[in-house]
CSV table of C-alpha atoms in Angstrom, one decimal:
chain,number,residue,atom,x,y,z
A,96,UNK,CA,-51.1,7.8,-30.4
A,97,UNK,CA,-48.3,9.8,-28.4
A,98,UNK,CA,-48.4,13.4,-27.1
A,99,UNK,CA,-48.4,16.2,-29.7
A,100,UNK,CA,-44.8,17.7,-29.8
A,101,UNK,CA,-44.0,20.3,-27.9
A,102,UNK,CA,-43.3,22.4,-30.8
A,103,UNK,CA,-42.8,23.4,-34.6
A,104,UNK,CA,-39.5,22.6,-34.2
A,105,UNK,CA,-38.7,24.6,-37.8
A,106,UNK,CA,-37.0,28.0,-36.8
A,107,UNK,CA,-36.1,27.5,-33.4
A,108,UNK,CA,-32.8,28.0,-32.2
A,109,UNK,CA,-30.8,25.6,-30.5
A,110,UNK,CA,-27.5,25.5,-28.5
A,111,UNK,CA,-26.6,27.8,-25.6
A,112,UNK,CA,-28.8,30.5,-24.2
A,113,UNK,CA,-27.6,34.2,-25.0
A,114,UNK,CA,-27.5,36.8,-22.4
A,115,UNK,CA,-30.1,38.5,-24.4
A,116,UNK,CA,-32.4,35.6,-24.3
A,117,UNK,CA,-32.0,35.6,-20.4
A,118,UNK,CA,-32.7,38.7,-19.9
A,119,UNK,CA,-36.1,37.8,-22.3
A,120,UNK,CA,-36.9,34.9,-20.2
A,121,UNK,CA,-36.3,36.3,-16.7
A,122,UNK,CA,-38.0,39.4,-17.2
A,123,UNK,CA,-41.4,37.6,-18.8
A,124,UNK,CA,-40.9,35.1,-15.7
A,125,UNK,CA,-40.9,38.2,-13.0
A,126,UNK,CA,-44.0,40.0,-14.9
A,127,UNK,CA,-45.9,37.3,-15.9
A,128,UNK,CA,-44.9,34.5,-14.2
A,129,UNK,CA,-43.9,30.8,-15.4
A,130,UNK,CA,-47.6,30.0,-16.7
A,131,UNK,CA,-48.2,27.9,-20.0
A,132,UNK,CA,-44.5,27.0,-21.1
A,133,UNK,CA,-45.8,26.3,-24.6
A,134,UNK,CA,-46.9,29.5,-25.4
A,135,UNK,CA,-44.7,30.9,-23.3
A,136,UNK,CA,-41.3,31.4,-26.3
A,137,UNK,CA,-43.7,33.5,-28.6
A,138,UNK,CA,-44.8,35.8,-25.8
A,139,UNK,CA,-41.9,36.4,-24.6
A,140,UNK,CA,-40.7,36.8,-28.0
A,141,UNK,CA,-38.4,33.7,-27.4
A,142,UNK,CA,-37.4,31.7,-31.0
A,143,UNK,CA,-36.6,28.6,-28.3
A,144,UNK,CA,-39.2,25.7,-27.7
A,145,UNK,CA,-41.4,25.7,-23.8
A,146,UNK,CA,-39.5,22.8,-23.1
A,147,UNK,CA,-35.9,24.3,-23.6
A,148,UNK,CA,-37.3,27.6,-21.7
A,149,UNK,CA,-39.1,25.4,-18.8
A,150,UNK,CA,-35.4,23.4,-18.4
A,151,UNK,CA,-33.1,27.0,-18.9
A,152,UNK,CA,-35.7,28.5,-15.9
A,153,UNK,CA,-35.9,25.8,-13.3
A,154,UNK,CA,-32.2,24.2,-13.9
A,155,UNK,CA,-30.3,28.1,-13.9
A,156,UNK,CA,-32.4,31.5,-13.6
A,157,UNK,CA,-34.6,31.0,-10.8
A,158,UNK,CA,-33.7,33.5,-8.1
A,159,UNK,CA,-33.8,30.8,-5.3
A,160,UNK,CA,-31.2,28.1,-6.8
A,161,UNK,CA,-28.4,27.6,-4.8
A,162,UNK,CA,-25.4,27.3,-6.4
A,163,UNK,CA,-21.2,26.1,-5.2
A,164,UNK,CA,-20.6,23.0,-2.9
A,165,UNK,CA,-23.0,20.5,-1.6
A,166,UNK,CA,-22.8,20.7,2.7
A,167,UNK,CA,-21.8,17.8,4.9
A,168,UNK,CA,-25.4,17.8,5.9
A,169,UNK,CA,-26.9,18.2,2.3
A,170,UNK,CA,-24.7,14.9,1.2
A,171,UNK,CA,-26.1,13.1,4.1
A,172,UNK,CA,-29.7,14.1,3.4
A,173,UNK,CA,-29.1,12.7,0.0
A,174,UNK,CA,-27.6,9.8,0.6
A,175,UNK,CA,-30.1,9.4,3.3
A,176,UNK,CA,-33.1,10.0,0.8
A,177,UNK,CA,-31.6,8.0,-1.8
A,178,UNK,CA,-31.9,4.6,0.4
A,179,UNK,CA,-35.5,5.7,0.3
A,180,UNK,CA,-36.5,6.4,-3.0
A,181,UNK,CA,-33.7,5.2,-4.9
A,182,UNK,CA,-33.1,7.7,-8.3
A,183,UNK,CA,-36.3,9.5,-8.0
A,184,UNK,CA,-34.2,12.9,-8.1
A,185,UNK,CA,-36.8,15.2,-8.6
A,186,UNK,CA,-38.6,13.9,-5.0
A,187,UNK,CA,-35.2,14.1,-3.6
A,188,UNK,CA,-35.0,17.8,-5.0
A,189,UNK,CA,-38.2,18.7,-3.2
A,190,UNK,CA,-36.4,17.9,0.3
A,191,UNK,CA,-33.1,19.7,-0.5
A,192,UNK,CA,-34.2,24.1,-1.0
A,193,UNK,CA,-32.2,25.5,-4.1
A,194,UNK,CA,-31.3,22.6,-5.7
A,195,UNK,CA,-32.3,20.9,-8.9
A,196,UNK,CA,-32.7,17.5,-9.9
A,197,UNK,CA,-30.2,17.3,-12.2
A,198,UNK,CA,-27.7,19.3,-10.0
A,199,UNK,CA,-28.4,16.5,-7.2
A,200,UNK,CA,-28.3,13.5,-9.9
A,201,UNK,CA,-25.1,14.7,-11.2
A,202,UNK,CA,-23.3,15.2,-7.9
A,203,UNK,CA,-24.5,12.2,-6.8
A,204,UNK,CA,-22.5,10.4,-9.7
A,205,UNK,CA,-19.8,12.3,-10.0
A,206,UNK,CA,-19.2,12.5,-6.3
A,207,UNK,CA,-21.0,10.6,-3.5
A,208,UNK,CA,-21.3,7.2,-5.6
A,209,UNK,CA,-17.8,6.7,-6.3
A,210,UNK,CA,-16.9,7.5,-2.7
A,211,UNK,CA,-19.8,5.2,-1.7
A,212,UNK,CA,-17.8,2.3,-3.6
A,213,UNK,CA,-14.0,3.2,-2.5
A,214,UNK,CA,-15.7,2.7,0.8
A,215,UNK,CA,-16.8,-0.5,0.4
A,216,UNK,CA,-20.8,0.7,0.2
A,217,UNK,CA,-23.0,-0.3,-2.8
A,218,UNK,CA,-24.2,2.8,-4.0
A,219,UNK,CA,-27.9,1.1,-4.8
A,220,UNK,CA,-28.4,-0.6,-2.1
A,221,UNK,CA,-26.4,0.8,0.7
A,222,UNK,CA,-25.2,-2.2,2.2
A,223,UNK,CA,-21.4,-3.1,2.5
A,224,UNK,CA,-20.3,-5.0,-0.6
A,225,UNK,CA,-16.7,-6.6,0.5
A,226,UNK,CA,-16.1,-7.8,-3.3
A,227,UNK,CA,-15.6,-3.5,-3.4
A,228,UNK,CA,-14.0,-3.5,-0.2
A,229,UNK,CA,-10.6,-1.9,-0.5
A,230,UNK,CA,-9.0,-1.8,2.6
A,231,UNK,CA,-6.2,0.7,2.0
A,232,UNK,CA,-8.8,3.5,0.5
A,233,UNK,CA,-10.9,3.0,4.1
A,234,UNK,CA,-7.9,3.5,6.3
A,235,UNK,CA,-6.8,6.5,4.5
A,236,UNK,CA,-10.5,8.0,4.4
A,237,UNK,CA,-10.2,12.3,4.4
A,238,UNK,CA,-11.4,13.8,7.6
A,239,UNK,CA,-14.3,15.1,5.3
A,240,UNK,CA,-15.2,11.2,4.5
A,241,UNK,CA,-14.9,10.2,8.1
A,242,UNK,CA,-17.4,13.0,9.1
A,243,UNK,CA,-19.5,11.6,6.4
A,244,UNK,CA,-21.6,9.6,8.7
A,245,UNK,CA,-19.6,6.1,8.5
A,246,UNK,CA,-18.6,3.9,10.8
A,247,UNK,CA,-17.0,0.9,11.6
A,248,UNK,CA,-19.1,-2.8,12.2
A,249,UNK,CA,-16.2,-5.3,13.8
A,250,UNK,CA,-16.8,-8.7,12.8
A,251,UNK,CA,-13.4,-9.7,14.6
A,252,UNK,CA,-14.6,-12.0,16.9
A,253,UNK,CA,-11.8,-11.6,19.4
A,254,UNK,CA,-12.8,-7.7,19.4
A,255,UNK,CA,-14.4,-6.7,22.4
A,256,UNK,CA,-16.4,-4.3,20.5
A,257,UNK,CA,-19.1,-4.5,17.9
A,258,UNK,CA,-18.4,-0.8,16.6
A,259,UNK,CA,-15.7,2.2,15.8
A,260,UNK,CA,-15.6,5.5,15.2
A,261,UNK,CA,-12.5,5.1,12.7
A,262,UNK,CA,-11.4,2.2,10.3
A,263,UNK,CA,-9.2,-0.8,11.3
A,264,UNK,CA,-8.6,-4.1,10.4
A,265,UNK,CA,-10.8,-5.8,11.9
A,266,UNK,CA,-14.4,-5.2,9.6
A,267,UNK,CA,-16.3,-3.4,7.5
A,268,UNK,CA,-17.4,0.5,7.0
A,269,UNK,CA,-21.1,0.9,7.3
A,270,UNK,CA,-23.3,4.2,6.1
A,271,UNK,CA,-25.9,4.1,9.5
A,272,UNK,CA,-29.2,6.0,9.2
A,273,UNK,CA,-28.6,6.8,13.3
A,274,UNK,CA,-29.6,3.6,14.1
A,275,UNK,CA,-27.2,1.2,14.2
């Protein structure tokens, strides 16, 4: 007792969009707006399923996406929210303007997660893991890492201070959420 598919999958095309069927979608979007996306394909004269016109619509035509390089301060929102709510990338989405889910979900793993471990950071919990701690990677962290929104937590006890601005010997690399 499942949900009824979300189409008669015979005689629908699959693969990559065409320019033509773009055009199709955008221009029954802009008169019509996104509605019903089941019965959207046959009235837009679409031979593509709701679901594969819903994803082609919200992931790469909508006028408001933003597309090229995350900002300093959109990674930090994200890594910020993802301490929060964990993998819940559509919520995240909702808190970032002009960018998708899956754009945020695939730039956190291709990008922020593996510089979360090189720095010593568990990238699901956010708490220093020294089992990943590589010392040589921290002390050779790019300026855009170091603006990143790290710093340093000295656990030297002959250092006179608890915290740096850049990495040294003497500790560990915590993310800080301002309040450290």
């Amino acid at each position: 007792m499942g949900r009824a598919p979300c189409c008669d999958k015979n005689g629908l095309k699959k693969g990559p969009w065409t320019p033509e069927e773009d055009l199709k979608l955008i221009n029954y979007i802009q008169t019509h707006g996104p509605g019903n996306w089941r019965s959207l394909p046959k009235s837009a004269g679409l031979q593509r399923c709701g679901k594969s016109c819903r994803l082609r619509w919200t992931n790469y035509l909508r006028p408001d996406i933003k597309r090229g390089r995350f900002s300093l301060e959109e990674e930090d929102t994200i890594i910020q929210l993802h301490s929060i709510m964990g993998n819940k990338w559509s919520s995240i989405a909702a808190r970032l303007p002009g960018r998708t889910d899956n754009e945020i979900k695939n730039y956190w793993n291709t990008h922020i997660r593996k510089r979360l471990l090189r720095m010593g950071i568990d990238p699901v919990t956010h708490a220093p893991r020294l089992d990943l701690l590589d010392m040589s990677s921290i002390l050779s962290l790019s300026s855009r890492e170091s603006k990143f929104g790290f710093t340093q937590l000295c656990t030297k006890p002959s250092c006179s201070t608890t915290r740096h601005n850049s990495a040294s010997k003497c500790g560990r690399i915590l993310w800080h959420h301002g309040k450290l």
